[in-house]
PDB file of C-alpha atoms in Angstrom:
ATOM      1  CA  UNK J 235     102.579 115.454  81.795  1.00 74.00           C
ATOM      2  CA  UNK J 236     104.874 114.587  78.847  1.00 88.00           C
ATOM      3  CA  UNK J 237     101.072 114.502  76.499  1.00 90.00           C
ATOM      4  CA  UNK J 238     100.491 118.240  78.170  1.00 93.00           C
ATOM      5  CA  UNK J 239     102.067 119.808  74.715  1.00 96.00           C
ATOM      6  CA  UNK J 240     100.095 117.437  72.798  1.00 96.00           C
ATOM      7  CA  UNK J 241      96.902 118.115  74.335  1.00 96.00           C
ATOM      8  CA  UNK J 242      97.449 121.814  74.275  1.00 97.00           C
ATOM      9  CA  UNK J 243      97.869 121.887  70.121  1.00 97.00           C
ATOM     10  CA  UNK J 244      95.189 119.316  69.699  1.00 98.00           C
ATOM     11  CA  UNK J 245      93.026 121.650  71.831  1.00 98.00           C
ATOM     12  CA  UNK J 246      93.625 125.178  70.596  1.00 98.00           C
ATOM     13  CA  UNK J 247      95.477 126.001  73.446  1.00 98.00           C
ATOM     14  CA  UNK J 248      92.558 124.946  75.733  1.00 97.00           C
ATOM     15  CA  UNK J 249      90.884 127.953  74.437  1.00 98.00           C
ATOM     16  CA  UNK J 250      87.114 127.640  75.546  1.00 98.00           C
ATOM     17  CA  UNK J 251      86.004 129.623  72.374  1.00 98.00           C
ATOM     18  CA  UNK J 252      87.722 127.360  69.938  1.00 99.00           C
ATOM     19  CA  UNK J 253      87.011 124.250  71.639  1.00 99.00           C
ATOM     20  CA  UNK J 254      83.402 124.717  72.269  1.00 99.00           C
ATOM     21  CA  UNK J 255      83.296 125.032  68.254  1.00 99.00           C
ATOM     22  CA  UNK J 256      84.536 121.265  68.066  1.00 99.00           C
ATOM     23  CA  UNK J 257      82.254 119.294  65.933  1.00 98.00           C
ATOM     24  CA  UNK J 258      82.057 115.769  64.845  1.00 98.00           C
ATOM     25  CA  UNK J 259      84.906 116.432  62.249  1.00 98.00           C
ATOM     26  CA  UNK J 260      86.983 117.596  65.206  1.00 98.00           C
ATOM     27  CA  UNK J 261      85.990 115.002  67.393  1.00 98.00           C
ATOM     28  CA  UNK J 262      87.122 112.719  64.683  1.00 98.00           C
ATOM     29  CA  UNK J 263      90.490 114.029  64.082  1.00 98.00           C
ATOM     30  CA  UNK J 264      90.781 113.910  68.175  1.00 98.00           C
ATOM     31  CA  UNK J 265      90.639 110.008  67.752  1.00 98.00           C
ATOM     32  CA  UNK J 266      92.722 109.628  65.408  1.00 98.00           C
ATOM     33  CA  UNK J 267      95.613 111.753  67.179  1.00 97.00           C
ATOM     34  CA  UNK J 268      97.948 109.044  68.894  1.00 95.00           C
ATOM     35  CA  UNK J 269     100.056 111.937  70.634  1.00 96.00           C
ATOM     36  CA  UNK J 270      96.586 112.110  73.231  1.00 95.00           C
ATOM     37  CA  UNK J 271      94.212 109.984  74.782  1.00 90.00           C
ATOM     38  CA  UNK J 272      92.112 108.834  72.612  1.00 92.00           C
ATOM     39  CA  UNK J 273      88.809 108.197  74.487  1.00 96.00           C
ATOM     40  CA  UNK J 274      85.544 109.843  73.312  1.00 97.00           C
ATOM     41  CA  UNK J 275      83.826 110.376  76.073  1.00 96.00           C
ATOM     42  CA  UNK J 276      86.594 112.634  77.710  1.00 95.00           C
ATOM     43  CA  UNK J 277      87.151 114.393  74.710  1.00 97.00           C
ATOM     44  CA  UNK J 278      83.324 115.036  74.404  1.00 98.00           C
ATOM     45  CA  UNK J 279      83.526 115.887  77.706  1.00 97.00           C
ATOM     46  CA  UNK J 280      86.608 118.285  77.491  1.00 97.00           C
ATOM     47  CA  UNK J 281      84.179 120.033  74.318  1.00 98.00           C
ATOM     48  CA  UNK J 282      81.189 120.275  77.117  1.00 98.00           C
ATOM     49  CA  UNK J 283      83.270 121.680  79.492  1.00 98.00           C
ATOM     50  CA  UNK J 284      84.452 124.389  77.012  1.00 99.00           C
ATOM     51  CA  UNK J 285      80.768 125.114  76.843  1.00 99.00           C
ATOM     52  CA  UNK J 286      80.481 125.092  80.523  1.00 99.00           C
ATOM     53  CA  UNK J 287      83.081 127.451  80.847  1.00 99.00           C
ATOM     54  CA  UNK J 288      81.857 129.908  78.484  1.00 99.00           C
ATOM     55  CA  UNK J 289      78.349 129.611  79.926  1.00 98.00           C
ATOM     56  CA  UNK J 290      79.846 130.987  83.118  1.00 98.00           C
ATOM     57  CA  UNK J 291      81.512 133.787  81.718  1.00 98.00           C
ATOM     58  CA  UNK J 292      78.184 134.454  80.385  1.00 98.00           C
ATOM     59  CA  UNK J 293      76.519 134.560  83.829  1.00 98.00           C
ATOM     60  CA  UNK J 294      79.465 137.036  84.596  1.00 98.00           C
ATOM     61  CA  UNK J 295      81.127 134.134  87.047  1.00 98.00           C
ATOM     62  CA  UNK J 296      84.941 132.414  86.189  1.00 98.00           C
ATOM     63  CA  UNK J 297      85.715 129.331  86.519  1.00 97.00           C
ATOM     64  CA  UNK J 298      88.510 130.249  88.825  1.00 96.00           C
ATOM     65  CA  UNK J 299      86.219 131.730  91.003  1.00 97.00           C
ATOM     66  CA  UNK J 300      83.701 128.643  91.482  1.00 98.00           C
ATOM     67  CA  UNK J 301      86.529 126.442  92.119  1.00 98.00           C
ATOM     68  CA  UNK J 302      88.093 128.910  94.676  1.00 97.00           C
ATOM     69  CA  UNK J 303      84.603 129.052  96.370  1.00 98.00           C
ATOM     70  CA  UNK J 304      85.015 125.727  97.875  1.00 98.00           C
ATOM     71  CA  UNK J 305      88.679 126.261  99.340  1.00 96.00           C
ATOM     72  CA  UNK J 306      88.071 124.706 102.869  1.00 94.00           C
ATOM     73  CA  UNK J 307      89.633 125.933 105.555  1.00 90.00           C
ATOM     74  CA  UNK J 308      93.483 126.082 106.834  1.00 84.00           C
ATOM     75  CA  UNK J 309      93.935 122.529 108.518  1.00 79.00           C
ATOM     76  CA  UNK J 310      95.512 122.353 112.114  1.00 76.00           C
ATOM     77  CA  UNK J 311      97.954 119.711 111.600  1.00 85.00           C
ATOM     78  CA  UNK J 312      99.503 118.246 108.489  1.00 89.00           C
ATOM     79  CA  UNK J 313      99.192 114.898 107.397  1.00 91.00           C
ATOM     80  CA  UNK J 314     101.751 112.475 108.875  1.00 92.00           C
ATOM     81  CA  UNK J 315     101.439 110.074 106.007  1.00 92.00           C
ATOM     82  CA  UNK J 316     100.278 109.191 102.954  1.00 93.00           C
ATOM     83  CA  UNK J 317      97.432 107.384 104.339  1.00 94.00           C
ATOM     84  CA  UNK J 318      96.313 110.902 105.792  1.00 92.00           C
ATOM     85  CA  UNK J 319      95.800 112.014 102.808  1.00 93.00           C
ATOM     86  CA  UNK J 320      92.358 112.088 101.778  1.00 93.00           C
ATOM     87  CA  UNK J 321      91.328 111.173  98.203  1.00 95.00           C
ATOM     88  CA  UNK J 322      88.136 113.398  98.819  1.00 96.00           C
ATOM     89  CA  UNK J 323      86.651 115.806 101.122  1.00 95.00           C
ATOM     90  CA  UNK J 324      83.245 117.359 101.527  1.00 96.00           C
ATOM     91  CA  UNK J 325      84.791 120.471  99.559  1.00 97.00           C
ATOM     92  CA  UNK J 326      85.720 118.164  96.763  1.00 98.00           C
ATOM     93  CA  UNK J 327      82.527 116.458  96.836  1.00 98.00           C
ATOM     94  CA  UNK J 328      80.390 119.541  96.677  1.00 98.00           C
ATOM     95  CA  UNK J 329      82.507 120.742  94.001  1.00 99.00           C
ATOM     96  CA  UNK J 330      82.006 117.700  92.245  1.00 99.00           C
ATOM     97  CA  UNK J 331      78.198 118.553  92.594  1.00 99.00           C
ATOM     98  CA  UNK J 332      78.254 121.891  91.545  1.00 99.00           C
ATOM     99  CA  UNK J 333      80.340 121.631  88.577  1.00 99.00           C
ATOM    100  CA  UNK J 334      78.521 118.706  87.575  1.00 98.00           C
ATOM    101  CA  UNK J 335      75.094 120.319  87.306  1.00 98.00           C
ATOM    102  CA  UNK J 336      77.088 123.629  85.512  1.00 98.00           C
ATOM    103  CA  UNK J 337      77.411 121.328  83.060  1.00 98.00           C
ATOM    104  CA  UNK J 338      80.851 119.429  83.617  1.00 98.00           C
ATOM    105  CA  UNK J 339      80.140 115.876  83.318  1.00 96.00           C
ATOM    106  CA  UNK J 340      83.356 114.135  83.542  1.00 93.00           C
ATOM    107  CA  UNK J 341      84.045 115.182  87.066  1.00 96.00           C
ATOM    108  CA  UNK J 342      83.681 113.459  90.420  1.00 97.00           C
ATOM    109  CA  UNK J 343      85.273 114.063  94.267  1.00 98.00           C
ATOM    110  CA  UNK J 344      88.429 112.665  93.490  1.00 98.00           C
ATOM    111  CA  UNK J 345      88.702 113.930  90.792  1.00 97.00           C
ATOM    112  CA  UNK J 346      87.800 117.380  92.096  1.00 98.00           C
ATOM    113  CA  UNK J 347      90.124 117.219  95.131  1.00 97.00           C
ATOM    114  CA  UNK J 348      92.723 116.391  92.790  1.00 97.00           C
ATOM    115  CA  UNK J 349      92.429 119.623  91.279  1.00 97.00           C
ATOM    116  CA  UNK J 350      91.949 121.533  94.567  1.00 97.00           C
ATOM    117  CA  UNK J 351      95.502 120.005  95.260  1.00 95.00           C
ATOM    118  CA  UNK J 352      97.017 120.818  91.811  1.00 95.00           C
ATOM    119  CA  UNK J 353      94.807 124.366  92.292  1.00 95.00           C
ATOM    120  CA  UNK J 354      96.650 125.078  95.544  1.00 93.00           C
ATOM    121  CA  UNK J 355      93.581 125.015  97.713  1.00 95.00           C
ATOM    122  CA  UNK J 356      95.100 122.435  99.817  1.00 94.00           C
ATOM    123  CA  UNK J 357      98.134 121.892 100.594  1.00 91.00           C
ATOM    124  CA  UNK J 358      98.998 118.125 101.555  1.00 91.00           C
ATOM    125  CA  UNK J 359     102.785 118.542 101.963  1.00 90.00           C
ATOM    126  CA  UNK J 360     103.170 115.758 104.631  1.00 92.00           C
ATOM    127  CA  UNK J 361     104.708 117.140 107.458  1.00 88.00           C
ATOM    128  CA  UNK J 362     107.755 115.422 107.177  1.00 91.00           C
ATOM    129  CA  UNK J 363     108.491 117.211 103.806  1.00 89.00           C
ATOM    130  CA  UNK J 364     111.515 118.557 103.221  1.00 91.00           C
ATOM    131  CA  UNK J 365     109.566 121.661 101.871  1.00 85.00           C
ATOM    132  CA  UNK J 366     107.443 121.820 105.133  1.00 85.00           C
ATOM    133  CA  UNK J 367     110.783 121.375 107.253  1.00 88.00           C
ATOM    134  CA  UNK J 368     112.450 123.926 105.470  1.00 89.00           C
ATOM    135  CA  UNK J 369     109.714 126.699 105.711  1.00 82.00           C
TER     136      UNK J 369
END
């Protein structure tokens, strides 16, 4: 979190127009930036996802959309603990899947259920939270 202002400069503001533009000059000045992560397979892969992205706008789809597609459904109980809590689901790993052949390659179920928590697609409040108690 305390790179995310870092990552957004470096990145043009994660503008997929910009960063799908990123050649090997770019890609050099990424590796040399200490204020990110400096690993050049993720930032190839954050350049191929830019392309992804834009490929999908081009088949008239959003990325928001895809992702939303694989919201599961409401679960009946919350989880009771953290070991409840699955790392991945067969949402996540579909996503995974789909986004992978789209053209995202840095992306797996964790990964993708991850998101779908960050997202708001699931919501793994345990049900002890305060949050959950309070609602």
């Amino acid at each position: 979190m305390r790179k995310r202002p870092a990552f957004r400069e470096a990145f043009a503001g994660f503008d997929p127009e910009v960063v799908a533009g990123f050649g090997d000059d770019d890609v050099a000045r990424l590796l040399a930036d200490a204020r990110i992560v400096r690993n050049r397979q993720k930032i190839e892969a954050t350049i191929a996802n830019a392309h992804a992205v834009l490929a999908l706008h081009a088949d008239g789809r959003t990325l928001d959309e895809l992702v939303w597609s694989f919201a599961p459904e409401e679960r009946a109980q919350r989880p009771r603990s953290r070991r409840d809590v699955p790392a991945q689901t067969a949402e996540s790993v579909a996503l995974a899947k789909t986004l992978k052949t789209l053209g995202f390659p840095f992306i797996g179920p964790t990964t993708a259920y991850a998101a779908m928590q960050a997202c708001g697609l699931v919501d793994d409040h345990l049900a002890t939270c305060p949050v959950v108690l309070a609602s």
